[in-house]
mmCIF file of C-alpha atoms in Angstrom:
data_model
loop_
_atom_site.group_PDB
_atom_site.id
_atom_site.type_symbol
_atom_site.label_atom_id
_atom_site.label_comp_id
_atom_site.label_asym_id
_atom_site.label_seq_id
_atom_site.Cartn_x
_atom_site.Cartn_y
_atom_site.Cartn_z
ATOM 1 C CA UNK A 8 -8.233 -19.500 21.909
ATOM 2 C CA UNK A 9 -10.334 -22.119 23.024
ATOM 3 C CA UNK A 10 -8.647 -25.244 24.556
ATOM 4 C CA UNK A 11 -10.940 -26.990 21.663
ATOM 5 C CA UNK A 12 -10.221 -24.619 18.790
ATOM 6 C CA UNK A 13 -6.453 -25.502 19.835
ATOM 7 C CA UNK A 14 -7.412 -28.822 20.235
ATOM 8 C CA UNK A 15 -8.688 -29.693 15.686
ATOM 9 C CA UNK A 16 -5.597 -26.590 15.401
ATOM 10 C CA UNK A 17 -3.357 -28.523 16.317
ATOM 11 C CA UNK A 18 -4.704 -31.785 14.454
ATOM 12 C CA UNK A 19 -4.589 -29.846 12.053
ATOM 13 C CA UNK A 20 -1.063 -28.768 11.945
ATOM 14 C CA UNK A 21 -0.763 -32.088 12.526
ATOM 15 C CA UNK A 22 -2.046 -33.695 9.011
ATOM 16 C CA UNK A 23 -0.514 -30.740 6.853
ATOM 17 C CA UNK A 24 2.814 -31.486 8.363
ATOM 18 C CA UNK A 25 1.516 -35.206 7.315
ATOM 19 C CA UNK A 26 0.972 -34.846 3.769
ATOM 20 C CA UNK A 27 3.598 -32.486 2.683
ATOM 21 C CA UNK A 28 5.945 -34.529 3.812
ATOM 22 C CA UNK A 29 4.628 -37.884 2.131
ATOM 23 C CA UNK A 30 3.666 -35.818 -1.454
ATOM 24 C CA UNK A 31 7.692 -34.314 -1.091
ATOM 25 C CA UNK A 32 8.685 -37.747 -0.622
ATOM 26 C CA UNK A 33 6.709 -39.400 -2.681
ATOM 27 C CA UNK A 34 7.846 -37.283 -5.565
ATOM 28 C CA UNK A 35 11.400 -37.565 -4.604
ATOM 29 C CA UNK A 36 11.041 -41.584 -5.197
ATOM 30 C CA UNK A 37 10.119 -41.016 -8.296
ATOM 31 C CA UNK A 38 12.647 -38.526 -9.492
ATOM 32 C CA UNK A 39 15.355 -40.420 -8.358
ATOM 33 C CA UNK A 40 13.930 -43.928 -9.951
ATOM 34 C CA UNK A 41 13.523 -41.943 -13.367
ATOM 35 C CA UNK A 42 17.418 -40.914 -12.400
ATOM 36 C CA UNK A 43 18.307 -44.633 -11.186
ATOM 37 C CA UNK A 44 17.067 -45.777 -13.861
ATOM 38 C CA UNK A 45 19.413 -43.309 -17.053
ATOM 39 C CA UNK A 46 22.258 -43.887 -15.038
ATOM 40 C CA UNK A 47 25.528 -45.212 -13.665
ATOM 41 C CA UNK A 48 25.583 -43.039 -10.917
ATOM 42 C CA UNK A 49 23.761 -44.377 -8.856
ATOM 43 C CA UNK A 50 25.137 -43.710 -5.523
ATOM 44 C CA UNK A 51 24.104 -40.305 -6.576
ATOM 45 C CA UNK A 52 20.485 -40.624 -5.632
ATOM 46 C CA UNK A 53 20.686 -40.261 -1.945
ATOM 47 C CA UNK A 54 21.520 -36.358 -3.086
ATOM 48 C CA UNK A 55 17.444 -36.104 -4.468
ATOM 49 C CA UNK A 56 17.144 -37.200 -0.817
ATOM 50 C CA UNK A 57 18.787 -34.610 1.208
ATOM 51 C CA UNK A 58 17.054 -32.249 -1.657
ATOM 52 C CA UNK A 59 14.168 -33.330 -0.037
ATOM 53 C CA UNK A 60 15.011 -32.798 3.356
ATOM 54 C CA UNK A 61 15.243 -28.750 2.710
ATOM 55 C CA UNK A 62 12.197 -28.682 1.179
ATOM 56 C CA UNK A 63 10.249 -30.731 4.303
ATOM 57 C CA UNK A 64 12.162 -28.103 6.835
ATOM 58 C CA UNK A 65 11.037 -25.556 4.104
ATOM 59 C CA UNK A 66 7.132 -26.047 3.939
ATOM 60 C CA UNK A 67 6.596 -28.433 7.758
ATOM 61 C CA UNK A 68 6.468 -26.425 11.179
ATOM 62 C CA UNK A 69 8.158 -28.819 14.215
ATOM 63 C CA UNK A 70 10.814 -31.470 14.455
ATOM 64 C CA UNK A 71 8.872 -34.392 13.373
ATOM 65 C CA UNK A 72 8.525 -34.437 9.892
ATOM 66 C CA UNK A 73 11.844 -33.814 9.024
ATOM 67 C CA UNK A 74 12.984 -37.197 11.046
ATOM 68 C CA UNK A 75 10.975 -38.649 9.747
ATOM 69 C CA UNK A 76 11.865 -37.619 6.570
ATOM 70 C CA UNK A 77 15.283 -38.690 6.903
ATOM 71 C CA UNK A 78 14.507 -41.827 8.163
ATOM 72 C CA UNK A 79 13.041 -42.295 5.256
ATOM 73 C CA UNK A 80 15.366 -40.708 2.784
ATOM 74 C CA UNK A 81 17.629 -43.734 4.488
ATOM 75 C CA UNK A 82 15.485 -47.030 4.358
ATOM 76 C CA UNK A 83 14.462 -45.494 0.294
ATOM 77 C CA UNK A 84 18.050 -45.780 -0.921
ATOM 78 C CA UNK A 85 18.718 -48.787 0.813
ATOM 79 C CA UNK A 86 15.939 -50.334 -0.359
ATOM 80 C CA UNK A 87 15.371 -48.675 -4.119
ATOM 81 C CA UNK A 88 18.900 -47.987 -4.431
ATOM 82 C CA UNK A 89 22.422 -50.207 -3.055
ATOM 83 C CA UNK A 90 22.589 -53.901 -3.840
ATOM 84 C CA UNK A 91 20.755 -56.185 -4.035
ATOM 85 C CA UNK A 92 18.084 -54.089 -5.273
ATOM 86 C CA UNK A 93 14.560 -53.823 -3.368
ATOM 87 C CA UNK A 94 15.349 -55.325 -0.697
ATOM 88 C CA UNK A 95 16.987 -54.044 2.767
ATOM 89 C CA UNK A 96 20.239 -54.821 3.978
ATOM 90 C CA UNK A 97 20.820 -52.870 7.305
ATOM 91 C CA UNK A 98 24.027 -54.977 7.189
ATOM 92 C CA UNK A 99 25.609 -53.229 4.569
ATOM 93 C CA UNK A 100 28.466 -50.934 5.906
ATOM 94 C CA UNK A 101 28.747 -47.273 6.476
ATOM 95 C CA UNK A 102 24.621 -47.494 6.743
ATOM 96 C CA UNK A 103 24.684 -46.398 10.738
ATOM 97 C CA UNK A 104 26.747 -43.086 9.409
ATOM 98 C CA UNK A 105 24.398 -42.721 6.373
ATOM 99 C CA UNK A 106 21.683 -42.644 8.994
ATOM 100 C CA UNK A 107 22.730 -40.403 11.646
ATOM 101 C CA UNK A 108 24.579 -37.970 8.741
ATOM 102 C CA UNK A 109 21.199 -37.440 6.942
ATOM 103 C CA UNK A 110 19.533 -37.407 10.623
ATOM 104 C CA UNK A 111 22.105 -34.436 11.162
ATOM 105 C CA UNK A 112 21.205 -32.399 7.756
ATOM 106 C CA UNK A 113 17.358 -32.324 9.233
ATOM 107 C CA UNK A 114 17.657 -31.064 12.556
ATOM 108 C CA UNK A 115 20.039 -28.897 11.318
ATOM 109 C CA UNK A 116 17.953 -27.535 8.283
ATOM 110 C CA UNK A 117 14.494 -27.786 10.902
ATOM 111 C CA UNK A 118 16.162 -25.346 13.587
ATOM 112 C CA UNK A 119 17.838 -23.106 11.178
ATOM 113 C CA UNK A 120 13.707 -22.541 8.699
ATOM 114 C CA UNK A 121 12.031 -22.076 11.840
ATOM 115 C CA UNK A 122 14.275 -19.622 13.728
ATOM 116 C CA UNK A 123 13.715 -18.021 10.228
ATOM 117 C CA UNK A 124 10.190 -18.246 10.231
ATOM 118 C CA UNK A 125 9.510 -17.187 13.607
ATOM 119 C CA UNK A 126 12.188 -13.998 12.945
ATOM 120 C CA UNK A 127 9.126 -13.462 9.693
ATOM 121 C CA UNK A 128 6.319 -13.452 12.819
ATOM 122 C CA UNK A 129 7.914 -11.548 14.171
ATOM 123 C CA UNK A 130 9.180 -8.856 12.092
ATOM 124 C CA UNK A 131 5.410 -9.296 10.435
ATOM 125 C CA UNK A 132 4.026 -8.837 13.534
ATOM 126 C CA UNK A 133 6.405 -5.790 14.285
ATOM 127 C CA UNK A 134 5.369 -4.179 10.664
ATOM 128 C CA UNK A 135 1.890 -4.109 11.775
ATOM 129 C CA UNK A 136 2.500 -2.215 14.551
ATOM 130 C CA UNK A 137 3.858 0.077 13.044
ATOM 131 C CA UNK A 138 1.450 0.420 10.236
ATOM 132 C CA UNK A 139 -1.188 0.426 13.444
ATOM 133 C CA UNK A 140 0.125 3.251 14.833
ATOM 134 C CA UNK A 141 0.613 5.088 11.123
ATOM 135 C CA UNK A 142 -2.749 4.642 10.932
ATOM 136 C CA UNK A 143 -2.959 5.912 14.434
ATOM 137 C CA UNK A 144 -0.810 9.478 13.735
ATOM 138 C CA UNK A 145 -2.817 9.741 10.607
ATOM 139 C CA UNK A 146 -6.565 9.731 12.184
ATOM 140 C CA UNK A 147 -4.888 11.831 15.311
ATOM 141 C CA UNK A 148 -3.659 14.569 12.734
ATOM 142 C CA UNK A 149 -6.832 14.044 10.808
ATOM 143 C CA UNK A 150 -8.779 14.758 13.591
ATOM 144 C CA UNK A 151 -6.743 18.390 14.460
ATOM 145 C CA UNK A 152 -7.382 18.809 10.841
ATOM 146 C CA UNK A 153 -10.371 19.217 10.743
ATOM 147 C CA UNK A 154 -11.269 20.794 14.068
ATOM 148 C CA UNK A 155 -9.016 23.978 12.801
ATOM 149 C CA UNK A 156 -10.903 23.591 9.103
ATOM 150 C CA UNK A 157 -14.182 23.869 10.122
ATOM 151 C CA UNK A 158 -13.231 26.036 12.907
ATOM 152 C CA UNK A 159 -12.522 28.642 9.621
ATOM 153 C CA UNK A 160 -15.189 28.502 7.385
ATOM 154 C CA UNK A 161 -17.926 28.082 10.425
ATOM 155 C CA UNK A 162 -16.765 31.212 11.749
ATOM 156 C CA UNK A 163 -17.595 32.788 9.293
ATOM 157 C CA UNK A 164 -20.865 31.993 7.621
ATOM 158 C CA UNK A 165 -21.788 32.085 11.883
ATOM 159 C CA UNK A 166 -20.127 36.202 11.657
ATOM 160 C CA UNK A 167 -21.163 36.850 8.610
ATOM 161 C CA UNK A 168 -25.048 35.631 8.705
ATOM 162 C CA UNK A 169 -25.163 38.083 12.253
ATOM 163 C CA UNK A 170 -24.170 40.584 10.854
ATOM 164 C CA UNK A 171 -26.860 41.066 8.099
ATOM 165 C CA UNK A 172 -29.141 39.490 10.056
ATOM 166 C CA UNK A 173 -28.316 42.845 12.441
ATOM 167 C CA UNK A 174 -27.753 45.164 9.809
ATOM 168 C CA UNK A 175 -31.796 45.835 10.571
ATOM 169 C CA UNK A 176 -31.816 47.647 6.364
ATOM 170 C CA UNK A 177 -29.035 49.515 6.643
ATOM 171 C CA UNK A 178 -26.279 47.753 4.891
ATOM 172 C CA UNK A 179 -26.260 48.938 0.689
ATOM 173 C CA UNK A 180 -26.976 46.046 -1.582
ATOM 174 C CA UNK A 181 -23.224 45.488 -2.134
ATOM 175 C CA UNK A 182 -22.542 45.450 1.341
ATOM 176 C CA UNK A 183 -25.703 42.832 1.086
ATOM 177 C CA UNK A 184 -23.897 40.806 -1.692
ATOM 178 C CA UNK A 185 -20.356 40.712 -0.393
ATOM 179 C CA UNK A 186 -21.841 38.702 2.890
ATOM 180 C CA UNK A 187 -24.146 36.741 1.740
ATOM 181 C CA UNK A 188 -20.989 35.615 -0.635
ATOM 182 C CA UNK A 189 -19.198 35.127 1.489
ATOM 183 C CA UNK A 190 -21.395 32.717 3.249
ATOM 184 C CA UNK A 191 -21.996 30.929 -0.009
ATOM 185 C CA UNK A 192 -18.051 30.911 -0.649
ATOM 186 C CA UNK A 193 -17.205 29.173 2.824
ATOM 187 C CA UNK A 194 -20.640 26.933 3.259
ATOM 188 C CA UNK A 195 -19.315 25.524 -0.801
ATOM 189 C CA UNK A 196 -15.419 25.114 1.258
ATOM 190 C CA UNK A 197 -17.854 22.606 3.943
ATOM 191 C CA UNK A 198 -19.667 20.792 1.227
ATOM 192 C CA UNK A 199 -15.359 19.998 0.118
ATOM 193 C CA UNK A 200 -14.286 19.193 2.899
ATOM 194 C CA UNK A 201 -17.377 16.658 3.827
ATOM 195 C CA UNK A 202 -16.351 15.608 -0.024
ATOM 196 C CA UNK A 203 -12.453 15.236 1.375
ATOM 197 C CA UNK A 204 -14.264 12.780 4.363
ATOM 198 C CA UNK A 205 -16.707 11.130 2.260
ATOM 199 C CA UNK A 206 -13.822 9.951 -0.545
ATOM 200 C CA UNK A 207 -11.725 8.133 2.653
ATOM 201 C CA UNK A 208 -14.673 6.196 4.195
ATOM 202 C CA UNK A 209 -14.472 4.420 0.334
ATOM 203 C CA UNK A 210 -10.607 2.763 1.737
ATOM 204 C CA UNK A 211 -11.024 -0.508 2.859
ATOM 205 C CA UNK A 212 -10.224 -0.162 7.610
ATOM 206 C CA UNK A 213 -8.453 -3.132 8.101
ATOM 207 C CA UNK A 214 -6.513 -3.963 4.136
ATOM 208 C CA UNK A 215 -5.984 0.415 3.512
ATOM 209 C CA UNK A 216 -6.791 -0.473 -0.281
ATOM 210 C CA UNK A 217 -9.120 0.091 -3.371
ATOM 211 C CA UNK A 218 -10.998 -1.691 -5.177
ATOM 212 C CA UNK A 219 -9.749 -0.712 -8.433
ATOM 213 C CA UNK A 220 -10.752 -1.032 -12.211
ATOM 214 C CA UNK A 221 -9.312 0.063 -15.159
ATOM 215 C CA UNK A 222 -10.755 3.999 -16.078
ATOM 216 C CA UNK A 223 -9.342 6.245 -19.171
ATOM 217 C CA UNK A 224 -7.069 8.643 -17.361
ATOM 218 C CA UNK A 225 -8.409 11.107 -20.004
ATOM 219 C CA UNK A 226 -11.591 10.623 -18.762
ATOM 220 C CA UNK A 227 -10.444 11.042 -15.106
ATOM 221 C CA UNK A 228 -8.565 14.947 -15.294
ATOM 222 C CA UNK A 229 -11.479 15.277 -17.757
ATOM 223 C CA UNK A 230 -13.530 14.896 -15.051
ATOM 224 C CA UNK A 231 -12.208 16.303 -11.812
ATOM 225 C CA UNK A 232 -11.202 19.466 -14.153
ATOM 226 C CA UNK A 233 -14.442 20.366 -15.049
ATOM 227 C CA UNK A 234 -15.769 20.342 -11.060
ATOM 228 C CA UNK A 235 -13.040 22.236 -10.265
ATOM 229 C CA UNK A 236 -14.240 24.655 -12.801
ATOM 230 C CA UNK A 237 -17.733 24.617 -11.651
ATOM 231 C CA UNK A 238 -16.078 25.636 -8.374
ATOM 232 C CA UNK A 239 -13.463 28.460 -10.199
ATOM 233 C CA UNK A 240 -14.821 29.328 -13.360
ATOM 234 C CA UNK A 241 -12.408 32.266 -13.386
ATOM 235 C CA UNK A 242 -9.822 29.821 -12.438
ATOM 236 C CA UNK A 243 -6.348 29.327 -15.148
ATOM 237 C CA UNK A 244 -5.457 25.815 -15.483
ATOM 238 C CA UNK A 245 -3.035 24.767 -17.987
ATOM 239 C CA UNK A 246 -3.540 21.005 -19.263
ATOM 240 C CA UNK A 247 -1.205 18.284 -20.170
ATOM 241 C CA UNK A 248 -2.157 15.237 -21.375
ATOM 242 C CA UNK A 249 -0.022 12.400 -23.805
ATOM 243 C CA UNK A 250 -1.212 11.912 -26.714
ATOM 244 C CA UNK A 251 -1.609 7.887 -26.337
ATOM 245 C CA UNK A 252 -4.569 6.391 -24.440
ATOM 246 C CA UNK A 253 -3.907 4.973 -20.727
ATOM 247 C CA UNK A 254 -6.317 2.546 -18.669
ATOM 248 C CA UNK A 255 -4.984 2.164 -15.913
ATOM 249 C CA UNK A 256 -6.384 0.482 -12.614
ATOM 250 C CA UNK A 257 -8.094 2.784 -10.447
ATOM 251 C CA UNK A 258 -10.742 3.855 -7.997
ATOM 252 C CA UNK A 259 -11.666 7.057 -10.251
ATOM 253 C CA UNK A 260 -14.257 9.059 -7.698
ATOM 254 C CA UNK A 261 -10.735 8.516 -5.147
ATOM 255 C CA UNK A 262 -8.037 10.010 -8.270
ATOM 256 C CA UNK A 263 -10.448 13.013 -8.815
ATOM 257 C CA UNK A 264 -10.405 14.327 -5.565
ATOM 258 C CA UNK A 265 -7.009 13.522 -5.476
ATOM 259 C CA UNK A 266 -6.603 15.853 -8.218
ATOM 260 C CA UNK A 267 -9.375 18.475 -7.744
ATOM 261 C CA UNK A 268 -7.595 19.154 -4.321
ATOM 262 C CA UNK A 269 -3.744 19.053 -5.353
ATOM 263 C CA UNK A 270 -5.282 22.055 -8.529
ATOM 264 C CA UNK A 271 -7.042 24.040 -5.399
ATOM 265 C CA UNK A 272 -4.406 24.090 -2.976
ATOM 266 C CA UNK A 273 -2.585 25.206 -6.368
ATOM 267 C CA UNK A 274 -5.004 28.193 -7.047
ATOM 268 C CA UNK A 275 -5.390 29.079 -3.482
ATOM 269 C CA UNK A 276 -2.226 28.849 -1.674
ATOM 270 C CA UNK A 277 0.395 29.960 -4.793
ATOM 271 C CA UNK A 278 0.312 33.620 -4.478
ATOM 272 C CA UNK A 279 0.139 34.682 -7.641
ATOM 273 C CA UNK A 280 -2.245 35.190 -10.924
ATOM 274 C CA UNK A 281 -0.198 32.893 -12.927
ATOM 275 C CA UNK A 282 -2.145 29.431 -14.525
ATOM 276 C CA UNK A 283 -1.374 26.107 -12.961
ATOM 277 C CA UNK A 284 -0.154 23.476 -14.964
ATOM 278 C CA UNK A 285 -1.396 19.503 -15.310
ATOM 279 C CA UNK A 286 0.486 17.398 -16.595
ATOM 280 C CA UNK A 287 0.172 13.495 -17.218
ATOM 281 C CA UNK A 288 3.701 11.635 -18.653
ATOM 282 C CA UNK A 289 3.877 7.765 -18.026
ATOM 283 C CA UNK A 290 7.051 5.452 -18.606
ATOM 284 C CA UNK A 291 6.449 1.509 -19.111
ATOM 285 C CA UNK A 292 6.036 1.109 -14.867
ATOM 286 C CA UNK A 293 3.351 3.799 -13.661
ATOM 287 C CA UNK A 294 1.733 6.572 -14.694
ATOM 288 C CA UNK A 295 2.890 10.740 -13.046
ATOM 289 C CA UNK A 296 0.513 13.546 -12.455
ATOM 290 C CA UNK A 297 1.782 16.879 -11.978
ATOM 291 C CA UNK A 298 0.195 20.129 -10.480
ATOM 292 C CA UNK A 299 2.813 22.697 -10.868
ATOM 293 C CA UNK A 300 2.528 26.627 -9.857
ATOM 294 C CA UNK A 301 4.279 29.196 -9.740
ATOM 295 C CA UNK A 302 3.981 31.428 -6.582
ATOM 296 C CA UNK A 303 5.756 31.453 -3.259
ATOM 297 C CA UNK A 304 6.280 27.180 -2.687
ATOM 298 C CA UNK A 305 6.825 25.564 -0.314
ATOM 299 C CA UNK A 306 7.879 26.582 3.025
ATOM 300 C CA UNK A 307 11.120 24.654 3.938
ATOM 301 C CA UNK A 308 10.012 24.352 7.844
ATOM 302 C CA UNK A 309 6.835 22.416 6.061
ATOM 303 C CA UNK A 310 8.208 20.600 3.308
ATOM 304 C CA UNK A 311 8.640 17.051 5.784
ATOM 305 C CA UNK A 312 5.223 17.410 6.808
ATOM 306 C CA UNK A 313 3.257 19.034 3.820
ATOM 307 C CA UNK A 314 0.642 15.723 3.925
ATOM 308 C CA UNK A 315 0.563 14.679 7.566
ATOM 309 C CA UNK A 316 -3.229 16.908 7.459
ATOM 310 C CA UNK A 317 -0.851 19.375 10.376
ATOM 311 C CA UNK A 318 -2.333 22.882 10.582
ATOM 312 C CA UNK A 319 -0.297 25.031 8.973
ATOM 313 C CA UNK A 320 1.935 26.788 11.573
ATOM 314 C CA UNK A 321 1.171 30.365 12.373
ATOM 315 C CA UNK A 322 -2.984 30.358 10.980
ATOM 316 C CA UNK A 323 -5.467 30.734 12.845
ATOM 317 C CA UNK A 324 -8.623 29.553 13.190
ATOM 318 C CA UNK A 325 -10.055 32.430 12.057
ATOM 319 C CA UNK A 326 -7.195 32.279 9.563
ATOM 320 C CA UNK A 327 -7.347 31.818 5.807
ATOM 321 C CA UNK A 328 -8.027 28.062 4.672
ATOM 322 C CA UNK A 329 -5.464 25.549 5.187
ATOM 323 C CA UNK A 330 -4.548 23.275 3.390
ATOM 324 C CA UNK A 331 -3.367 19.773 5.559
ATOM 325 C CA UNK A 332 -6.955 17.636 5.665
ATOM 326 C CA UNK A 333 -7.083 18.113 1.622
ATOM 327 C CA UNK A 334 -2.974 17.071 1.026
ATOM 328 C CA UNK A 335 -3.194 14.574 4.011
ATOM 329 C CA UNK A 336 -6.007 13.084 2.244
ATOM 330 C CA UNK A 337 -4.159 12.578 -1.489
ATOM 331 C CA UNK A 338 -1.857 10.638 0.778
ATOM 332 C CA UNK A 339 -4.388 8.213 1.698
ATOM 333 C CA UNK A 340 -5.951 7.946 -0.974
ATOM 334 C CA UNK A 341 -2.840 7.177 -2.953
ATOM 335 C CA UNK A 342 -1.144 5.105 -0.901
ATOM 336 C CA UNK A 343 -3.762 2.853 -1.008
ATOM 337 C CA UNK A 344 -3.824 3.076 -4.801
ATOM 338 C CA UNK A 345 -0.055 1.507 -4.022
ATOM 339 C CA UNK A 346 1.069 4.749 -5.893
ATOM 340 C CA UNK A 347 3.699 7.874 -4.467
ATOM 341 C CA UNK A 348 3.216 10.288 -3.679
ATOM 342 C CA UNK A 349 5.226 13.538 -3.490
ATOM 343 C CA UNK A 350 5.948 17.467 -2.868
ATOM 344 C CA UNK A 351 8.977 19.854 -3.530
ATOM 345 C CA UNK A 352 9.520 23.402 -4.384
ATOM 346 C CA UNK A 353 11.052 24.038 -8.494
ATOM 347 C CA UNK A 354 12.996 27.365 -9.166
ATOM 348 C CA UNK A 355 9.632 28.665 -9.572
ATOM 349 C CA UNK A 356 6.594 27.238 -7.639
ATOM 350 C CA UNK A 357 5.476 24.444 -6.159
ATOM 351 C CA UNK A 358 4.827 21.264 -7.578
ATOM 352 C CA UNK A 359 3.437 18.381 -6.238
ATOM 353 C CA UNK A 360 3.192 14.995 -8.671
ATOM 354 C CA UNK A 361 1.802 11.501 -7.798
ATOM 355 C CA UNK A 362 2.348 8.341 -9.731
ATOM 356 C CA UNK A 363 -0.144 5.244 -9.839
ATOM 357 C CA UNK A 364 1.046 1.744 -11.123
ATOM 358 C CA UNK A 365 0.449 0.914 -14.864
ATOM 359 C CA UNK A 366 -0.496 -2.405 -13.283
ATOM 360 C CA UNK A 367 -2.998 -3.712 -10.959
ATOM 361 C CA UNK A 368 -0.040 -6.544 -9.273
ATOM 362 C CA UNK A 369 2.031 -4.715 -7.266
ATOM 363 C CA UNK A 370 3.623 -4.621 -4.368
ATOM 364 C CA UNK A 371 2.526 -1.885 -1.398
ATOM 365 C CA UNK A 372 5.009 1.485 -1.665
ATOM 366 C CA UNK A 373 6.020 4.224 1.238
ATOM 367 C CA UNK A 374 4.559 7.682 0.643
ATOM 368 C CA UNK A 375 8.502 9.965 -0.710
ATOM 369 C CA UNK A 376 8.239 13.661 -0.242
ATOM 370 C CA UNK A 377 11.398 14.603 -1.732
ATOM 371 C CA UNK A 378 13.634 17.374 0.173
ATOM 372 C CA UNK A 379 15.210 20.683 -1.859
#
C-alpha cells in the first residue's frame, strides 16, 4: 500500500478510536451520574468505568485508547463522585492505587482483546484461503468433467454424421432415421450442458452467492418438470407438493436447473423403467426437495465424491454420458443459496435431496454428503 494511503488509514483509525472512546466515556459518565443521584452506594460508580474500559478495549485498536480511558475514568470518579463533589482531590487516600489498578485492568483487557482480534483476522484469512482453494478445486473438477462429457456427444455426432455422409445412399430409411436420431440426442445433450454452464455464470464469482427473490415453489417445480418432459416425453415422473402455498427466496432459473439435473440423472442412471418420484416437504426453517428412483443405486465408492464433477470410474469418453458436471453444478447452485445437498442409497434405488432456507437472512452452511 502506498505511504500516502497508509498515512490516511492511520489517521482514520486514530479518529475512529478517539470518537469511540469519547462516546463510550461520555455515555458511561451520564449513566454513572444518574446512578449516583438515585443510589446511596456512590462507590459502585467506579464499576461503570471498569465496564467502559472493557468496551473501549473491544471497539478500538491499540493500547492508547484504553490508557486514556482508564485515566479519564479515575479523574471522573474523583471529580464527580467523591467528596468534595465537583472538585479534584488528588490527596485522597489510595488514589494512586485506584489509578494503577484501573490502568492495569485497561492494559490487561486491551492486550487480551488485541490478541483475540489478531487471531480472528488470521482465522478469517485462513478460511478465505480454504474457500479459494475449494473454488479452484471445483473449477479444476468442472474442467475435467467438461472435457470428458463434451467428448462423448461430439464423438457420437461426428461418427453418426460421417456414417450418413459416407453411406452414399446404401442405408435403409430406418438406418438413416436411427443415425439422425442419435445426432439429435447428442445435440440435445450438448445444449443441456451449455445450459448448465450458463447457469453457473449467474453466480457471483466474488461472493459465491446469487440474487434471491421470493418465488412460489409450485411454479418453479412445474416449470422444471415441464421443461424436462419436453426433452423426455415418455418420462414417468410422480410429483408430490404440499397443499400449503410456499414462497421462498431463490434464483428461480438456477433452482429449476438443479431440479432438471437431478430428475434427468435419475431417469438416465437408475437403470430401470420404474417412475421417478419428486417430492417437496417443508419444516419451519427449510423447504426440502427430494428426487428418488427405484433403480440400481449409487456405487458405494462414488457416494463421497458424487458432487465433485469427476467422471464416473470406468466410463470412457465414448461411453454413456456421465453424471459429473450436472451434479457438480447442482452443488454449486445450492451452496450459493446457502442450502444443503445430499445423496444417499435407499433400500431400493438412490435418493438426492436439497433444502433451501425459507428466510432470506441465513448463515452459510456446508454441503453434506450422507453415507450409508
